């Protein structure tokens, strides 16, 4: 099987397992993950946090983004560019009135100040379908976050939140696939060896 087919099959399998979680399980596991992430030194010291609004059966980001705002940090959320060529990052100060449903049903900022350069972000919460213990990441296939992460500062933290079954032994990687520093699950925290 070629790498593209392997990625497609793995995405399908992991998403099916995620979809099989009950809401109670997903919310409970997400709460544990949120506690771990918000206790990280990198989170506590961050001034500008890039997060995302979950969709479907992903890790539930709502509590985390609320905590970012409650802590006085600046919160940036991604919005798909109209031509789908990448993501714009917008500062969000109001979750209740500042979001709207985007093209794939994902909540996105209605507006807000644009973060002109992703190198301004101190802490990246990065979505994905599967990860390795070494921080390798399988996203949804658009390459949006790989393009963002290649412009980040060397000292900016990159964190993935995932359920433990999303951590696999190995992923087929391409040159443009960028790893994250840590993969945080309800059971473990995997730190990439630099």
PDB file of C-alpha atoms in Angstrom:
ATOM      1  CA  UNK A   1       0.000   0.000   0.000  1.00  0.00           C
ATOM      2  CA  UNK A   2       1.395   3.445  -0.887  1.00  0.00           C
ATOM      3  CA  UNK A   3       1.750   6.167   1.814  1.00  0.00           C
ATOM      4  CA  UNK A   4      -1.353   8.053   0.640  1.00  0.00           C
ATOM      5  CA  UNK A   5      -3.497   4.922   0.971  1.00  0.00           C
ATOM      6  CA  UNK A   6      -1.982   4.136   4.381  1.00  0.00           C
ATOM      7  CA  UNK A   7      -2.813   7.665   5.591  1.00  0.00           C
ATOM      8  CA  UNK A   8      -6.362   7.439   4.242  1.00  0.00           C
ATOM      9  CA  UNK A   9      -6.968   4.064   5.932  1.00  0.00           C
ATOM     10  CA  UNK A  10      -5.488   5.264   9.224  1.00  0.00           C
ATOM     11  CA  UNK A  11      -7.603   8.428   9.193  1.00  0.00           C
ATOM     12  CA  UNK A  12     -10.739   6.367   8.584  1.00  0.00           C
ATOM     13  CA  UNK A  13      -9.911   3.898  11.365  1.00  0.00           C
ATOM     14  CA  UNK A  14      -8.969   6.487  14.021  1.00  0.00           C
ATOM     15  CA  UNK A  15     -11.930   8.752  13.244  1.00  0.00           C
ATOM     16  CA  UNK A  16     -14.282   5.739  13.499  1.00  0.00           C
ATOM     17  CA  UNK A  17     -12.814   4.914  16.915  1.00  0.00           C
ATOM     18  CA  UNK A  18     -13.183   8.555  17.987  1.00  0.00           C
ATOM     19  CA  UNK A  19     -16.774   8.606  16.722  1.00  0.00           C
ATOM     20  CA  UNK A  20     -17.537   5.519  18.845  1.00  0.00           C
ATOM     21  CA  UNK A  21     -16.839   7.446  22.074  1.00  0.00           C
ATOM     22  CA  UNK A  22     -19.951   8.497  23.952  1.00  0.00           C
ATOM     23  CA  UNK A  23     -20.340  12.212  24.672  1.00  0.00           C
ATOM     24  CA  UNK A  24     -19.720  11.485  28.361  1.00  0.00           C
ATOM     25  CA  UNK A  25     -16.452   9.660  27.568  1.00  0.00           C
ATOM     26  CA  UNK A  26     -15.269  12.347  25.156  1.00  0.00           C
ATOM     27  CA  UNK A  27     -16.039  15.220  27.514  1.00  0.00           C
ATOM     28  CA  UNK A  28     -14.483  13.399  30.490  1.00  0.00           C
ATOM     29  CA  UNK A  29     -11.278  12.561  28.626  1.00  0.00           C
ATOM     30  CA  UNK A  30     -11.154  16.096  27.212  1.00  0.00           C
ATOM     31  CA  UNK A  31     -11.389  17.582  30.720  1.00  0.00           C
ATOM     32  CA  UNK A  32      -8.371  15.544  31.861  1.00  0.00           C
ATOM     33  CA  UNK A  33      -6.386  16.617  28.790  1.00  0.00           C
ATOM     34  CA  UNK A  34      -7.313  20.270  29.342  1.00  0.00           C
ATOM     35  CA  UNK A  35      -6.042  20.108  32.945  1.00  0.00           C
ATOM     36  CA  UNK A  36      -2.713  18.716  31.742  1.00  0.00           C
ATOM     37  CA  UNK A  37      -2.310  21.313  28.992  1.00  0.00           C
ATOM     38  CA  UNK A  38      -3.184  24.295  31.161  1.00  0.00           C
ATOM     39  CA  UNK A  39      -0.658  23.178  33.795  1.00  0.00           C
ATOM     40  CA  UNK A  40       2.242  23.233  31.310  1.00  0.00           C
ATOM     41  CA  UNK A  41       4.840  25.960  31.894  1.00  0.00           C
ATOM     42  CA  UNK A  42       4.642  26.789  28.187  1.00  0.00           C
ATOM     43  CA  UNK A  43       0.917  27.472  28.516  1.00  0.00           C
ATOM     44  CA  UNK A  44       1.252  29.467  31.718  1.00  0.00           C
ATOM     45  CA  UNK A  45       3.944  31.732  30.232  1.00  0.00           C
ATOM     46  CA  UNK A  46       2.268  32.210  26.831  1.00  0.00           C
ATOM     47  CA  UNK A  47       0.911  35.626  25.901  1.00  0.00           C
ATOM     48  CA  UNK A  48      -0.684  34.616  22.582  1.00  0.00           C
ATOM     49  CA  UNK A  49      -2.281  31.171  22.270  1.00  0.00           C
ATOM     50  CA  UNK A  50      -3.441  29.712  18.968  1.00  0.00           C
ATOM     51  CA  UNK A  51      -6.172  27.153  19.538  1.00  0.00           C
ATOM     52  CA  UNK A  52      -8.976  25.770  17.372  1.00  0.00           C
ATOM     53  CA  UNK A  53     -12.627  24.969  17.800  1.00  0.00           C
ATOM     54  CA  UNK A  54     -13.184  21.236  17.662  1.00  0.00           C
ATOM     55  CA  UNK A  55     -15.613  19.561  15.327  1.00  0.00           C
ATOM     56  CA  UNK A  56     -17.160  16.134  15.348  1.00  0.00           C
ATOM     57  CA  UNK A  57     -15.590  13.750  17.841  1.00  0.00           C
ATOM     58  CA  UNK A  58     -12.299  15.622  18.311  1.00  0.00           C
ATOM     59  CA  UNK A  59     -10.882  16.569  21.704  1.00  0.00           C
ATOM     60  CA  UNK A  60     -13.334  19.159  23.059  1.00  0.00           C
ATOM     61  CA  UNK A  61     -11.487  22.498  23.035  1.00  0.00           C
ATOM     62  CA  UNK A  62     -14.263  24.648  24.536  1.00  0.00           C
ATOM     63  CA  UNK A  63     -12.958  24.562  28.120  1.00  0.00           C
ATOM     64  CA  UNK A  64      -9.391  25.250  27.001  1.00  0.00           C
ATOM     65  CA  UNK A  65     -10.289  28.292  24.895  1.00  0.00           C
ATOM     66  CA  UNK A  66     -12.437  29.619  27.746  1.00  0.00           C
ATOM     67  CA  UNK A  67      -9.484  29.284  30.100  1.00  0.00           C
ATOM     68  CA  UNK A  68      -7.230  31.134  27.669  1.00  0.00           C
ATOM     69  CA  UNK A  69      -9.596  34.099  27.762  1.00  0.00           C
ATOM     70  CA  UNK A  70     -10.209  33.879  31.527  1.00  0.00           C
ATOM     71  CA  UNK A  71      -6.453  33.950  32.165  1.00  0.00           C
ATOM     72  CA  UNK A  72      -6.056  37.229  30.269  1.00  0.00           C
ATOM     73  CA  UNK A  73      -4.065  35.702  27.434  1.00  0.00           C
ATOM     74  CA  UNK A  74      -4.722  36.653  23.828  1.00  0.00           C
ATOM     75  CA  UNK A  75      -6.612  33.933  21.942  1.00  0.00           C
ATOM     76  CA  UNK A  76      -6.178  33.427  18.215  1.00  0.00           C
ATOM     77  CA  UNK A  77      -8.412  31.065  16.254  1.00  0.00           C
ATOM     78  CA  UNK A  78      -7.979  30.001  12.631  1.00  0.00           C
ATOM     79  CA  UNK A  79     -10.298  30.926   9.780  1.00  0.00           C
ATOM     80  CA  UNK A  80     -10.000  29.241   6.400  1.00  0.00           C
ATOM     81  CA  UNK A  81      -9.094  31.731   3.686  1.00  0.00           C
ATOM     82  CA  UNK A  82     -11.803  32.227   1.066  1.00  0.00           C
ATOM     83  CA  UNK A  83      -9.610  30.626  -1.607  1.00  0.00           C
ATOM     84  CA  UNK A  84      -8.829  27.715   0.795  1.00  0.00           C
ATOM     85  CA  UNK A  85      -5.092  28.329   0.364  1.00  0.00           C
ATOM     86  CA  UNK A  86      -4.414  28.526   4.087  1.00  0.00           C
ATOM     87  CA  UNK A  87      -5.541  29.818   7.445  1.00  0.00           C
ATOM     88  CA  UNK A  88      -5.861  33.369   8.709  1.00  0.00           C
ATOM     89  CA  UNK A  89      -5.444  33.785  12.465  1.00  0.00           C
ATOM     90  CA  UNK A  90      -7.843  36.162  14.201  1.00  0.00           C
ATOM     91  CA  UNK A  91      -7.857  37.407  17.775  1.00  0.00           C
ATOM     92  CA  UNK A  92     -11.095  36.381  19.493  1.00  0.00           C
ATOM     93  CA  UNK A  93     -12.296  38.072  22.669  1.00  0.00           C
ATOM     94  CA  UNK A  94     -15.908  36.834  22.769  1.00  0.00           C
ATOM     95  CA  UNK A  95     -16.704  33.168  22.196  1.00  0.00           C
ATOM     96  CA  UNK A  96     -20.467  33.627  22.452  1.00  0.00           C
ATOM     97  CA  UNK A  97     -20.793  36.276  19.745  1.00  0.00           C
ATOM     98  CA  UNK A  98     -17.472  36.148  17.949  1.00  0.00           C
ATOM     99  CA  UNK A  99     -17.774  32.823  16.114  1.00  0.00           C
ATOM    100  CA  UNK A 100     -19.687  31.527  13.107  1.00  0.00           C
ATOM    101  CA  UNK A 101     -19.883  28.218  11.305  1.00  0.00           C
ATOM    102  CA  UNK A 102     -17.254  27.880   8.584  1.00  0.00           C
ATOM    103  CA  UNK A 103     -17.107  25.869   5.395  1.00  0.00           C
ATOM    104  CA  UNK A 104     -16.799  22.404   7.005  1.00  0.00           C
ATOM    105  CA  UNK A 105     -19.059  23.206   9.935  1.00  0.00           C
ATOM    106  CA  UNK A 106     -16.126  24.245  12.134  1.00  0.00           C
ATOM    107  CA  UNK A 107     -16.655  27.338  14.267  1.00  0.00           C
ATOM    108  CA  UNK A 108     -14.419  30.167  13.035  1.00  0.00           C
ATOM    109  CA  UNK A 109     -13.919  33.804  14.017  1.00  0.00           C
ATOM    110  CA  UNK A 110     -16.420  36.239  12.488  1.00  0.00           C
ATOM    111  CA  UNK A 111     -13.674  38.819  12.415  1.00  0.00           C
ATOM    112  CA  UNK A 112     -11.281  40.244  14.944  1.00  0.00           C
ATOM    113  CA  UNK A 113      -7.775  41.587  14.592  1.00  0.00           C
ATOM    114  CA  UNK A 114      -5.634  39.587  12.206  1.00  0.00           C
ATOM    115  CA  UNK A 115      -2.423  38.034  13.524  1.00  0.00           C
ATOM    116  CA  UNK A 116      -0.204  38.994  10.600  1.00  0.00           C
ATOM    117  CA  UNK A 117       2.612  36.573  11.381  1.00  0.00           C
ATOM    118  CA  UNK A 118       2.390  33.154  13.060  1.00  0.00           C
ATOM    119  CA  UNK A 119       5.820  33.819  14.586  1.00  0.00           C
ATOM    120  CA  UNK A 120       3.955  36.038  17.083  1.00  0.00           C
ATOM    121  CA  UNK A 121       2.212  32.978  18.563  1.00  0.00           C
ATOM    122  CA  UNK A 122       3.741  31.613  21.786  1.00  0.00           C
ATOM    123  CA  UNK A 123       1.669  28.431  22.111  1.00  0.00           C
ATOM    124  CA  UNK A 124       0.128  26.398  19.279  1.00  0.00           C
ATOM    125  CA  UNK A 125      -2.630  23.871  19.998  1.00  0.00           C
ATOM    126  CA  UNK A 126      -2.469  21.691  16.894  1.00  0.00           C
ATOM    127  CA  UNK A 127      -5.280  19.389  15.727  1.00  0.00           C
ATOM    128  CA  UNK A 128      -4.718  16.018  14.129  1.00  0.00           C
ATOM    129  CA  UNK A 129      -6.058  12.547  13.579  1.00  0.00           C
ATOM    130  CA  UNK A 130      -3.102  10.465  14.779  1.00  0.00           C
ATOM    131  CA  UNK A 131       0.274  11.034  16.417  1.00  0.00           C
ATOM    132  CA  UNK A 132       3.356   9.102  17.465  1.00  0.00           C
ATOM    133  CA  UNK A 133       5.081   9.261  20.837  1.00  0.00           C
ATOM    134  CA  UNK A 134       7.823  11.248  19.069  1.00  0.00           C
ATOM    135  CA  UNK A 135       5.349  13.976  18.061  1.00  0.00           C
ATOM    136  CA  UNK A 136       4.864  13.005  14.426  1.00  0.00           C
ATOM    137  CA  UNK A 137       1.421  14.083  13.263  1.00  0.00           C
ATOM    138  CA  UNK A 138      -1.176  12.940  10.763  1.00  0.00           C
ATOM    139  CA  UNK A 139      -3.603  15.766  10.063  1.00  0.00           C
ATOM    140  CA  UNK A 140      -6.660  15.819   7.868  1.00  0.00           C
ATOM    141  CA  UNK A 141      -4.678  16.141   4.647  1.00  0.00           C
ATOM    142  CA  UNK A 142      -4.861  19.860   3.832  1.00  0.00           C
ATOM    143  CA  UNK A 143      -1.396  20.812   5.086  1.00  0.00           C
ATOM    144  CA  UNK A 144      -2.762  23.978   6.722  1.00  0.00           C
ATOM    145  CA  UNK A 145      -1.011  23.501  10.063  1.00  0.00           C
ATOM    146  CA  UNK A 146       2.248  22.318   8.503  1.00  0.00           C
ATOM    147  CA  UNK A 147       2.370  25.639   6.635  1.00  0.00           C
ATOM    148  CA  UNK A 148       1.688  27.556   9.859  1.00  0.00           C
ATOM    149  CA  UNK A 149       4.214  25.636  11.920  1.00  0.00           C
ATOM    150  CA  UNK A 150       7.057  26.120   9.457  1.00  0.00           C
ATOM    151  CA  UNK A 151       6.902  29.864  10.273  1.00  0.00           C
ATOM    152  CA  UNK A 152       6.799  29.578  14.071  1.00  0.00           C
ATOM    153  CA  UNK A 153       9.529  30.783  16.407  1.00  0.00           C
ATOM    154  CA  UNK A 154      11.918  28.108  17.662  1.00  0.00           C
ATOM    155  CA  UNK A 155      10.844  28.755  21.265  1.00  0.00           C
ATOM    156  CA  UNK A 156       7.086  28.577  20.576  1.00  0.00           C
ATOM    157  CA  UNK A 157       5.405  25.483  22.013  1.00  0.00           C
ATOM    158  CA  UNK A 158       3.482  23.100  19.752  1.00  0.00           C
ATOM    159  CA  UNK A 159       1.050  20.853  21.592  1.00  0.00           C
ATOM    160  CA  UNK A 160      -1.405  18.262  20.317  1.00  0.00           C
ATOM    161  CA  UNK A 161      -4.376  17.091  22.370  1.00  0.00           C
ATOM    162  CA  UNK A 162      -5.501  13.567  21.562  1.00  0.00           C
ATOM    163  CA  UNK A 163      -7.218  10.557  23.035  1.00  0.00           C
ATOM    164  CA  UNK A 164      -4.803   7.749  23.923  1.00  0.00           C
ATOM    165  CA  UNK A 165      -5.902   5.519  21.029  1.00  0.00           C
ATOM    166  CA  UNK A 166      -4.864   8.267  18.591  1.00  0.00           C
ATOM    167  CA  UNK A 167      -1.210   7.626  19.494  1.00  0.00           C
ATOM    168  CA  UNK A 168       0.245   5.021  17.143  1.00  0.00           C
ATOM    169  CA  UNK A 169       3.681   3.440  16.750  1.00  0.00           C
ATOM    170  CA  UNK A 170       4.485   4.853  13.329  1.00  0.00           C
ATOM    171  CA  UNK A 171       3.124   7.179  10.655  1.00  0.00           C
ATOM    172  CA  UNK A 172       4.017   7.504   6.980  1.00  0.00           C
ATOM    173  CA  UNK A 173       5.718  10.901   6.775  1.00  0.00           C
ATOM    174  CA  UNK A 174       6.543  13.301   3.990  1.00  0.00           C
ATOM    175  CA  UNK A 175       9.152  16.078   3.994  1.00  0.00           C
ATOM    176  CA  UNK A 176       6.587  18.786   4.796  1.00  0.00           C
ATOM    177  CA  UNK A 177       5.034  16.911   7.769  1.00  0.00           C
ATOM    178  CA  UNK A 178       6.111  18.787  10.892  1.00  0.00           C
ATOM    179  CA  UNK A 179       6.059  17.238  14.383  1.00  0.00           C
ATOM    180  CA  UNK A 180       4.692  18.760  17.576  1.00  0.00           C
ATOM    181  CA  UNK A 181       6.665  19.147  20.814  1.00  0.00           C
ATOM    182  CA  UNK A 182       4.179  17.239  22.966  1.00  0.00           C
ATOM    183  CA  UNK A 183       1.207  14.956  22.527  1.00  0.00           C
ATOM    184  CA  UNK A 184      -1.090  15.173  25.552  1.00  0.00           C
ATOM    185  CA  UNK A 185      -3.637  12.396  26.128  1.00  0.00           C
ATOM    186  CA  UNK A 186      -5.880  11.532  29.047  1.00  0.00           C
ATOM    187  CA  UNK A 187      -3.338   8.858  30.063  1.00  0.00           C
ATOM    188  CA  UNK A 188       0.082  10.177  29.045  1.00  0.00           C
ATOM    189  CA  UNK A 189       2.174  13.086  27.910  1.00  0.00           C
ATOM    190  CA  UNK A 190       4.617  12.249  25.125  1.00  0.00           C
ATOM    191  CA  UNK A 191       7.521  14.658  24.688  1.00  0.00           C
ATOM    192  CA  UNK A 192       9.467  14.784  21.436  1.00  0.00           C
ATOM    193  CA  UNK A 193      13.185  14.100  21.711  1.00  0.00           C
ATOM    194  CA  UNK A 194      15.006  17.075  20.207  1.00  0.00           C
TER     195      UNK A 194
END
